[in-house]
mmCIF file of C-alpha atoms in Angstrom:
data_model
loop_
_atom_site.group_PDB
_atom_site.id
_atom_site.type_symbol
_atom_site.label_atom_id
_atom_site.label_comp_id
_atom_site.label_asym_id
_atom_site.label_seq_id
_atom_site.Cartn_x
_atom_site.Cartn_y
_atom_site.Cartn_z
ATOM 1 C CA MET W 522 26.369 10.925 5.362
ATOM 2 C CA ALA W 523 23.363 10.235 3.160
ATOM 3 C CA THR W 524 21.355 13.157 2.020
ATOM 4 C CA ILE W 525 17.530 13.399 2.364
ATOM 5 C CA GLU W 526 17.182 12.702 -1.144
ATOM 6 C CA GLU W 527 19.027 9.233 -1.048
ATOM 7 C CA CYS W 528 16.767 8.396 1.544
ATOM 8 C CA ARG W 529 13.918 9.309 -0.307
ATOM 9 C CA ALA W 530 15.056 7.082 -2.791
ATOM 10 C CA ALA W 531 15.676 4.312 -0.666
ATOM 11 C CA LEU W 532 12.725 4.029 0.706
ATOM 12 C CA ASP W 533 11.413 4.310 -2.790
ATOM 13 C CA LYS W 534 13.773 1.183 -3.847
ATOM 14 C CA LEU W 535 12.109 -0.934 -0.608
ATOM 15 C CA SER W 536 8.703 -0.050 -1.776
ATOM 16 C CA ASP W 537 8.946 -1.085 -5.141
ATOM 17 C CA SER W 538 10.770 -4.276 -3.987
ATOM 18 C CA MET W 539 7.932 -4.999 -1.293
ATOM 19 C CA ARG W 540 5.293 -4.831 -4.293
ATOM 20 C CA SER W 541 7.376 -7.391 -6.755
ATOM 21 C CA ALA W 542 7.657 -9.727 -4.010
ATOM 22 C CA GLU W 543 5.854 -13.167 -3.451
ATOM 23 C CA GLY W 544 4.790 -15.528 -1.243
ATOM 24 C CA ASP W 545 4.647 -14.305 2.756
ATOM 25 C CA VAL W 546 6.814 -11.553 1.942
ATOM 26 C CA ARG W 547 4.220 -10.085 -0.509
ATOM 27 C CA ALA W 548 1.341 -11.444 2.440
ATOM 28 C CA ALA W 549 3.146 -9.533 5.016
ATOM 29 C CA ALA W 550 3.580 -6.219 2.880
ATOM 30 C CA ALA W 551 -0.305 -6.425 2.389
ATOM 31 C CA MET W 552 -0.953 -4.611 5.329
ATOM 32 C CA ASP W 553 -2.602 -1.194 5.989
ATOM 33 C CA ARG W 554 -0.571 0.648 8.513
ATOM 34 C CA SER W 555 0.598 4.012 9.409
ATOM 35 C CA VAL W 556 4.560 4.308 9.174
ATOM 36 C CA SER W 557 7.204 6.515 9.898
ATOM 37 C CA CYS W 558 10.847 6.494 9.458
ATOM 38 C CA HIS W 559 13.124 8.905 11.479
ATOM 39 C CA ILE W 560 16.784 9.595 9.765
ATOM 40 C CA THR W 561 18.637 10.198 13.194
ATOM 41 C CA ASP W 562 21.541 12.156 11.425
ATOM 42 C CA LEU W 563 19.483 14.307 9.299
ATOM 43 C CA GLU W 564 16.878 15.002 11.981
ATOM 44 C CA VAL W 565 13.792 14.200 9.143
ATOM 45 C CA THR W 566 11.083 12.042 9.342
ATOM 46 C CA PHE W 567 9.270 10.555 6.622
ATOM 47 C CA ALA W 568 5.527 9.800 7.525
ATOM 48 C CA GLY W 569 3.126 7.599 5.214
ATOM 49 C CA ARG W 570 1.642 4.551 4.900
ATOM 50 C CA LEU W 571 1.887 1.156 3.955
ATOM 51 C CA THR W 572 -0.579 -0.260 1.767
ATOM 52 C CA GLY W 573 -1.383 -2.308 -1.187
ATOM 53 C CA GLY W 574 1.653 -3.506 -0.966
ATOM 54 C CA ARG W 575 4.192 -0.571 -0.953
ATOM 55 C CA ILE W 576 5.337 2.220 0.982
ATOM 56 C CA GLU W 577 3.359 5.662 0.492
ATOM 57 C CA VAL W 578 5.212 8.781 1.851
ATOM 58 C CA HIS W 579 3.049 11.593 1.979
ATOM 59 C CA ASP W 580 5.603 14.072 3.983
ATOM 60 C CA THR W 581 9.077 14.735 4.766
ATOM 61 C CA LEU W 582 8.743 16.538 8.434
ATOM 62 C CA PRO W 583 11.604 17.915 10.167
ATOM 63 C CA GLY W 584 12.812 16.230 13.726
ATOM 64 C CA PRO W 585 11.245 13.716 15.097
ATOM 65 C CA PRO W 586 7.990 11.984 14.129
ATOM 66 C CA ARG W 587 4.872 14.560 15.269
ATOM 67 C CA GLU W 588 2.264 11.769 15.662
ATOM 68 C CA LYS W 589 3.045 8.201 16.791
ATOM 69 C CA ALA W 590 2.660 6.196 13.436
ATOM 70 C CA GLN W 591 1.612 2.254 13.867
ATOM 71 C CA ILE W 592 4.793 1.137 12.354
ATOM 72 C CA ARG W 593 7.748 3.628 13.712
ATOM 73 C CA LEU W 594 11.536 2.907 12.119
ATOM 74 C CA ALA W 595 14.440 4.970 13.348
ATOM 75 C CA MET W 596 18.017 4.798 11.947
ATOM 76 C CA THR W 597 20.970 7.157 10.510
ATOM 77 C CA GLY W 598 20.697 7.591 6.684
ATOM 78 C CA ASP W 599 23.502 5.667 5.943
ATOM 79 C CA ASP W 600 22.186 2.636 7.475
ATOM 80 C CA LEU W 601 19.078 3.037 5.630
ATOM 81 C CA VAL W 602 20.492 3.086 2.205
ATOM 82 C CA ALA W 603 22.787 0.088 3.390
ATOM 83 C CA LEU W 604 19.782 -1.805 4.336
ATOM 84 C CA VAL W 605 17.961 -1.513 1.447
ATOM 85 C CA ASP W 606 21.045 -2.203 -0.867
ATOM 86 C CA GLY W 607 21.406 -5.523 1.041
ATOM 87 C CA GLU W 608 24.368 -4.373 2.748
ATOM 88 C CA LEU W 609 23.302 -4.288 6.318
ATOM 89 C CA HIS W 610 21.246 -7.267 7.713
ATOM 90 C CA PHE W 611 18.314 -5.879 9.548
ATOM 91 C CA ALA W 612 18.446 -8.344 12.246
ATOM 92 C CA LYS W 613 22.189 -7.313 13.234
ATOM 93 C CA ALA W 614 21.267 -3.788 12.998
ATOM 94 C CA TRP W 615 18.525 -3.937 15.502
ATOM 95 C CA GLY W 616 20.382 -6.132 17.996
ATOM 96 C CA SER W 617 23.048 -3.667 17.997
ATOM 97 C CA GLY W 618 20.642 -0.793 18.074
ATOM 98 C CA ARG W 619 21.575 1.099 14.923
ATOM 99 C CA VAL W 620 17.719 0.499 13.615
ATOM 100 C CA ARG W 621 14.906 0.736 15.952
ATOM 101 C CA LEU W 622 12.027 -0.808 15.257
ATOM 102 C CA GLU W 623 8.370 -0.266 17.270
ATOM 103 C CA ALA W 624 5.050 -1.627 16.455
ATOM 104 C CA GLY W 625 1.923 -3.416 17.983
ATOM 105 C CA LEU W 626 2.933 -7.417 18.614
ATOM 106 C CA ARG W 627 0.892 -8.678 15.924
ATOM 107 C CA ASP W 628 2.163 -5.975 13.463
ATOM 108 C CA LEU W 629 5.934 -7.232 14.361
ATOM 109 C CA PHE W 630 4.784 -10.952 13.653
ATOM 110 C CA ARG W 631 4.477 -10.135 10.089
ATOM 111 C CA LEU W 632 7.211 -7.833 9.759
ATOM 112 C CA ARG W 633 9.755 -10.076 10.236
ATOM 113 C CA LYS W 634 8.437 -11.962 7.332
ATOM 114 C CA LEU W 635 9.657 -8.604 5.416
ATOM 115 C CA LEU W 636 12.580 -7.892 7.348
#
């Protein structure tokens, strides 16, 4: 099972990848939205913003998200690490229910380029 530190490192790695992306991916990452990532098996939530082409985590909170972020993810720590490392395909994980993504319709259309 992934640790909180490994999950935070995975989010940092994802953020670095988004910042160095080009084309459509870079444009999709340029949104300014509140973000939460709930790690279900660790019962912890990373809360922050997607801004400037990267994810800035401001808080690590126990339990589910306290506020409704504009972009909300939920998954196990192992799935987060596997997604970021390219070992788990987002569409398959989302389709099977291993990963939950909630956002407004316009944001979902932009996010599909990232995922």
